[in-house]
PDB file of C-alpha atoms in Angstrom:
ATOM      1  CA  MET A   3       0.069  -0.261  -0.101  1.00 51.00           C
ATOM      2  CA  SER A   4       1.479   3.465  -0.940  1.00 57.00           C
ATOM      3  CA  GLU A   5       2.370   5.754   2.058  1.00 70.00           C
ATOM      4  CA  ASP A   6       0.141   8.334   0.177  1.00 82.00           C
ATOM      5  CA  PHE A   7      -3.230   6.816   0.733  1.00 83.00           C
ATOM      6  CA  GLY A   8      -3.928   8.646   3.856  1.00 88.00           C
ATOM      7  CA  PHE A   9      -6.775   9.183   6.130  1.00 91.00           C
ATOM      8  CA  TRP A  10      -8.921  11.201   4.254  1.00 92.00           C
ATOM      9  CA  ASP A  11      -8.253   8.990   1.041  1.00 93.00           C
ATOM     10  CA  VAL A  12      -9.873   6.299   3.447  1.00 93.00           C
ATOM     11  CA  MET A  13     -12.913   8.545   3.987  1.00 95.00           C
ATOM     12  CA  VAL A  14     -13.444   9.289   0.486  1.00 95.00           C
ATOM     13  CA  SER A  15     -13.099   5.244  -0.325  1.00 95.00           C
ATOM     14  CA  ILE A  16     -15.847   4.766   2.590  1.00 97.00           C
ATOM     15  CA  PHE A  17     -18.022   7.718   1.092  1.00 97.00           C
ATOM     16  CA  TRP A  18     -17.975   6.158  -2.427  1.00 97.00           C
ATOM     17  CA  PHE A  19     -18.632   2.736  -1.150  1.00 97.00           C
ATOM     18  CA  THR A  20     -21.577   3.756   0.718  1.00 97.00           C
ATOM     19  CA  ILE A  21     -22.978   5.336  -2.701  1.00 97.00           C
ATOM     20  CA  LEU A  22     -22.140   2.312  -4.653  1.00 96.00           C
ATOM     21  CA  LEU A  23     -24.076  -0.008  -1.971  1.00 97.00           C
ATOM     22  CA  ALA A  24     -27.045   2.573  -1.986  1.00 96.00           C
ATOM     23  CA  TRP A  25     -27.130   2.579  -6.132  1.00 95.00           C
ATOM     24  CA  ILE A  26     -26.804  -1.429  -5.959  1.00 95.00           C
ATOM     25  CA  THR A  27     -29.926  -1.630  -3.712  1.00 95.00           C
ATOM     26  CA  LEU A  28     -31.971   0.888  -5.287  1.00 94.00           C
ATOM     27  CA  LEU A  29     -31.371  -1.242  -8.493  1.00 94.00           C
ATOM     28  CA  VAL A  30     -32.369  -4.102  -6.768  1.00 94.00           C
ATOM     29  CA  HIS A  31     -35.624  -2.459  -5.243  1.00 93.00           C
ATOM     30  CA  ILE A  32     -36.309  -1.231  -8.729  1.00 94.00           C
ATOM     31  CA  LEU A  33     -36.355  -4.919 -10.249  1.00 94.00           C
ATOM     32  CA  ILE A  34     -38.290  -6.458  -7.169  1.00 92.00           C
ATOM     33  CA  ASP A  35     -40.894  -3.941  -7.968  1.00 92.00           C
ATOM     34  CA  ILE A  36     -41.062  -4.694 -11.438  1.00 93.00           C
ATOM     35  CA  PHE A  37     -41.508  -7.973 -11.048  1.00 92.00           C
ATOM     36  CA  ARG A  38     -43.805  -7.709  -7.929  1.00 89.00           C
ATOM     37  CA  ASP A  39     -46.396  -5.431 -10.175  1.00 89.00           C
ATOM     38  CA  ASP A  40     -49.321  -7.494 -11.229  1.00 88.00           C
ATOM     39  CA  THR A  41     -50.429  -4.713 -13.914  1.00 89.00           C
ATOM     40  CA  LEU A  42     -47.734  -4.944 -16.133  1.00 89.00           C
ATOM     41  CA  GLY A  43     -47.478  -7.817 -18.433  1.00 92.00           C
ATOM     42  CA  GLY A  44     -44.705  -9.932 -19.437  1.00 92.00           C
ATOM     43  CA  GLY A  45     -43.503  -7.985 -22.219  1.00 94.00           C
ATOM     44  CA  MET A  46     -43.380  -4.537 -20.277  1.00 94.00           C
ATOM     45  CA  LYS A  47     -41.474  -6.368 -17.270  1.00 94.00           C
ATOM     46  CA  ALA A  48     -38.938  -7.353 -19.825  1.00 95.00           C
ATOM     47  CA  LEU A  49     -38.775  -3.888 -21.624  1.00 95.00           C
ATOM     48  CA  TRP A  50     -38.530  -2.226 -18.054  1.00 94.00           C
ATOM     49  CA  SER A  51     -35.515  -4.925 -17.074  1.00 94.00           C
ATOM     50  CA  ILE A  52     -33.840  -4.262 -20.194  1.00 95.00           C
ATOM     51  CA  PHE A  53     -33.884  -0.779 -19.749  1.00 94.00           C
ATOM     52  CA  ILE A  54     -32.789  -0.783 -16.113  1.00 93.00           C
ATOM     53  CA  ILE A  55     -29.816  -2.968 -16.954  1.00 92.00           C
ATOM     54  CA  LEU A  56     -28.544  -1.406 -20.085  1.00 94.00           C
ATOM     55  CA  VAL A  57     -29.015   2.370 -19.483  1.00 94.00           C
ATOM     56  CA  PRO A  58     -29.034   1.979 -15.383  1.00 91.00           C
ATOM     57  CA  TRP A  59     -28.852   5.809 -14.687  1.00 92.00           C
ATOM     58  CA  LEU A  60     -31.503   7.130 -16.916  1.00 95.00           C
ATOM     59  CA  GLY A  61     -33.650   3.946 -16.516  1.00 93.00           C
ATOM     60  CA  ALA A  62     -33.869   4.300 -12.430  1.00 93.00           C
ATOM     61  CA  LEU A  63     -34.579   7.727 -12.787  1.00 94.00           C
ATOM     62  CA  VAL A  64     -37.268   7.278 -15.551  1.00 95.00           C
ATOM     63  CA  TYR A  65     -38.668   4.611 -13.606  1.00 94.00           C
ATOM     64  CA  LEU A  66     -38.730   6.196 -10.168  1.00 92.00           C
ATOM     65  CA  ILE A  67     -40.612   9.288 -12.197  1.00 94.00           C
ATOM     66  CA  ALA A  68     -42.942   7.407 -14.093  1.00 93.00           C
ATOM     67  CA  ARG A  69     -43.851   4.623 -11.274  1.00 91.00           C
ATOM     68  CA  GLY A  70     -42.975   5.697  -7.963  1.00 87.00           C
ATOM     69  CA  ASP A  71     -46.175   6.356  -6.319  1.00 87.00           C
ATOM     70  CA  SER A  72     -47.481   2.678  -7.465  1.00 90.00           C
ATOM     71  CA  MET A  73     -43.857   1.387  -6.260  1.00 91.00           C
ATOM     72  CA  ASN A  74     -44.648   3.157  -2.899  1.00 89.00           C
ATOM     73  CA  LYS A  75     -48.318   1.490  -2.604  1.00 90.00           C
ATOM     74  CA  ARG A  76     -46.835  -1.791  -3.489  1.00 89.00           C
ATOM     75  CA  ASN A  77     -44.517  -1.967  -1.149  1.00 88.00           C
ATOM     76  CA  ARG A  78     -47.016  -0.480   1.688  1.00 91.00           C
ATOM     77  CA  GLU A  79     -49.232  -3.277   0.752  1.00 90.00           C
ATOM     78  CA  ALA A  80     -46.736  -5.929   1.146  1.00 88.00           C
ATOM     79  CA  ALA A  81     -45.584  -4.724   4.295  1.00 90.00           C
ATOM     80  CA  MET A  82     -49.236  -4.789   5.550  1.00 92.00           C
ATOM     81  CA  ALA A  83     -49.507  -8.566   4.019  1.00 91.00           C
ATOM     82  CA  ARG A  84     -46.447  -9.346   6.180  1.00 89.00           C
ATOM     83  CA  MET A  85     -47.933  -7.579   9.374  1.00 89.00           C
ATOM     84  CA  GLU A  86     -51.170  -9.174   9.031  1.00 88.00           C
ATOM     85  CA  MET A  87     -49.380 -12.757   8.344  1.00 87.00           C
ATOM     86  CA  TYR A  88     -47.428 -12.328  11.706  1.00 84.00           C
ATOM     87  CA  GLY A  89     -50.481 -11.074  13.488  1.00 76.00           C
ATOM     88  CA  ALA A  90     -52.019 -14.464  12.588  1.00 75.00           C
ATOM     89  CA  GLN A  91     -49.131 -16.572  13.172  1.00 75.00           C
ATOM     90  CA  ARG A  92     -48.843 -15.215  16.718  1.00 71.00           C
ATOM     91  CA  PRO A  93     -50.960 -16.890  19.842  1.00 69.00           C
ATOM     92  CA  ALA A  94     -52.859 -14.494  21.632  1.00 65.00           C
ATOM     93  CA  ALA A  95     -50.899 -14.088  25.068  1.00 66.00           C
ATOM     94  CA  PRO A  96     -53.098 -14.237  28.104  1.00 68.00           C
ATOM     95  CA  GLN A  97     -54.046 -11.671  30.158  1.00 80.00           C
ATOM     96  CA  VAL A  98     -52.094 -11.201  33.576  1.00 80.00           C
ATOM     97  CA  SER A  99     -55.099 -10.652  35.218  1.00 82.00           C
ATOM     98  CA  GLU A 100     -57.097 -13.604  33.634  1.00 83.00           C
ATOM     99  CA  GLU A 101     -54.202 -15.885  34.318  1.00 85.00           C
ATOM    100  CA  LEU A 102     -54.239 -14.940  38.237  1.00 86.00           C
ATOM    101  CA  GLN A 103     -57.973 -15.325  38.242  1.00 87.00           C
ATOM    102  CA  ARG A 104     -57.712 -19.018  36.774  1.00 87.00           C
ATOM    103  CA  LEU A 105     -55.109 -19.905  39.412  1.00 87.00           C
ATOM    104  CA  ALA A 106     -57.090 -18.219  42.175  1.00 89.00           C
ATOM    105  CA  GLU A 107     -60.037 -20.468  40.951  1.00 89.00           C
ATOM    106  CA  LEU A 108     -57.907 -23.754  41.111  1.00 88.00           C
ATOM    107  CA  ARG A 109     -56.619 -22.597  44.591  1.00 89.00           C
ATOM    108  CA  ASP A 110     -60.241 -22.321  45.467  1.00 89.00           C
ATOM    109  CA  SER A 111     -61.601 -25.389  44.165  1.00 88.00           C
ATOM    110  CA  GLY A 112     -58.556 -27.568  45.874  1.00 85.00           C
ATOM    111  CA  VAL A 113     -56.671 -28.455  42.706  1.00 86.00           C
ATOM    112  CA  LEU A 114     -53.550 -26.082  44.039  1.00 85.00           C
ATOM    113  CA  SER A 115     -52.294 -26.039  46.921  1.00 87.00           C
ATOM    114  CA  THR A 116     -51.297 -22.726  48.801  1.00 87.00           C
ATOM    115  CA  ALA A 117     -47.729 -23.185  48.122  1.00 88.00           C
ATOM    116  CA  GLU A 118     -48.192 -23.973  44.560  1.00 88.00           C
ATOM    117  CA  TYR A 119     -50.775 -21.156  44.009  1.00 88.00           C
ATOM    118  CA  ASP A 120     -47.918 -18.982  45.553  1.00 88.00           C
ATOM    119  CA  GLN A 121     -45.264 -20.451  43.315  1.00 89.00           C
ATOM    120  CA  ALA A 122     -47.509 -20.102  40.196  1.00 87.00           C
ATOM    121  CA  LYS A 123     -48.331 -16.780  40.752  1.00 87.00           C
ATOM    122  CA  ALA A 124     -44.715 -15.479  41.328  1.00 87.00           C
ATOM    123  CA  LYS A 125     -43.987 -17.026  38.148  1.00 87.00           C
ATOM    124  CA  VAL A 126     -47.265 -15.169  36.129  1.00 83.00           C
ATOM    125  CA  LEU A 127     -46.199 -11.912  37.708  1.00 83.00           C
ATOM    126  CA  ALA A 128     -42.328 -12.328  36.848  1.00 76.00           C
TER     127      ALA A 128
END
């Protein structure tokens, strides 16, 4: 490594590397959006993809201007679908008050001893 490569050269390199990563991320998001869009036919998807790949700067700029709003809408819909799927998979957590009431009923009916009730209550409250 050359001795002329100093601190600011490293900082400039980091800056340009970050810009490169942002650019690649943008292109990947645009290509994902092209194939996620149900309103585009196969031919239009192919044309947009070729345009993005062959002339990336102009293609990305034109795509964002022409289809940016619908791109945002599809991203929002996908996020909402993921949230709904997560909510459906997650079991409902019992409320602490309901759990304590159930434990008290078990103690009152004689199923749990007082020591077992105290231990279970401490576990629920922890």
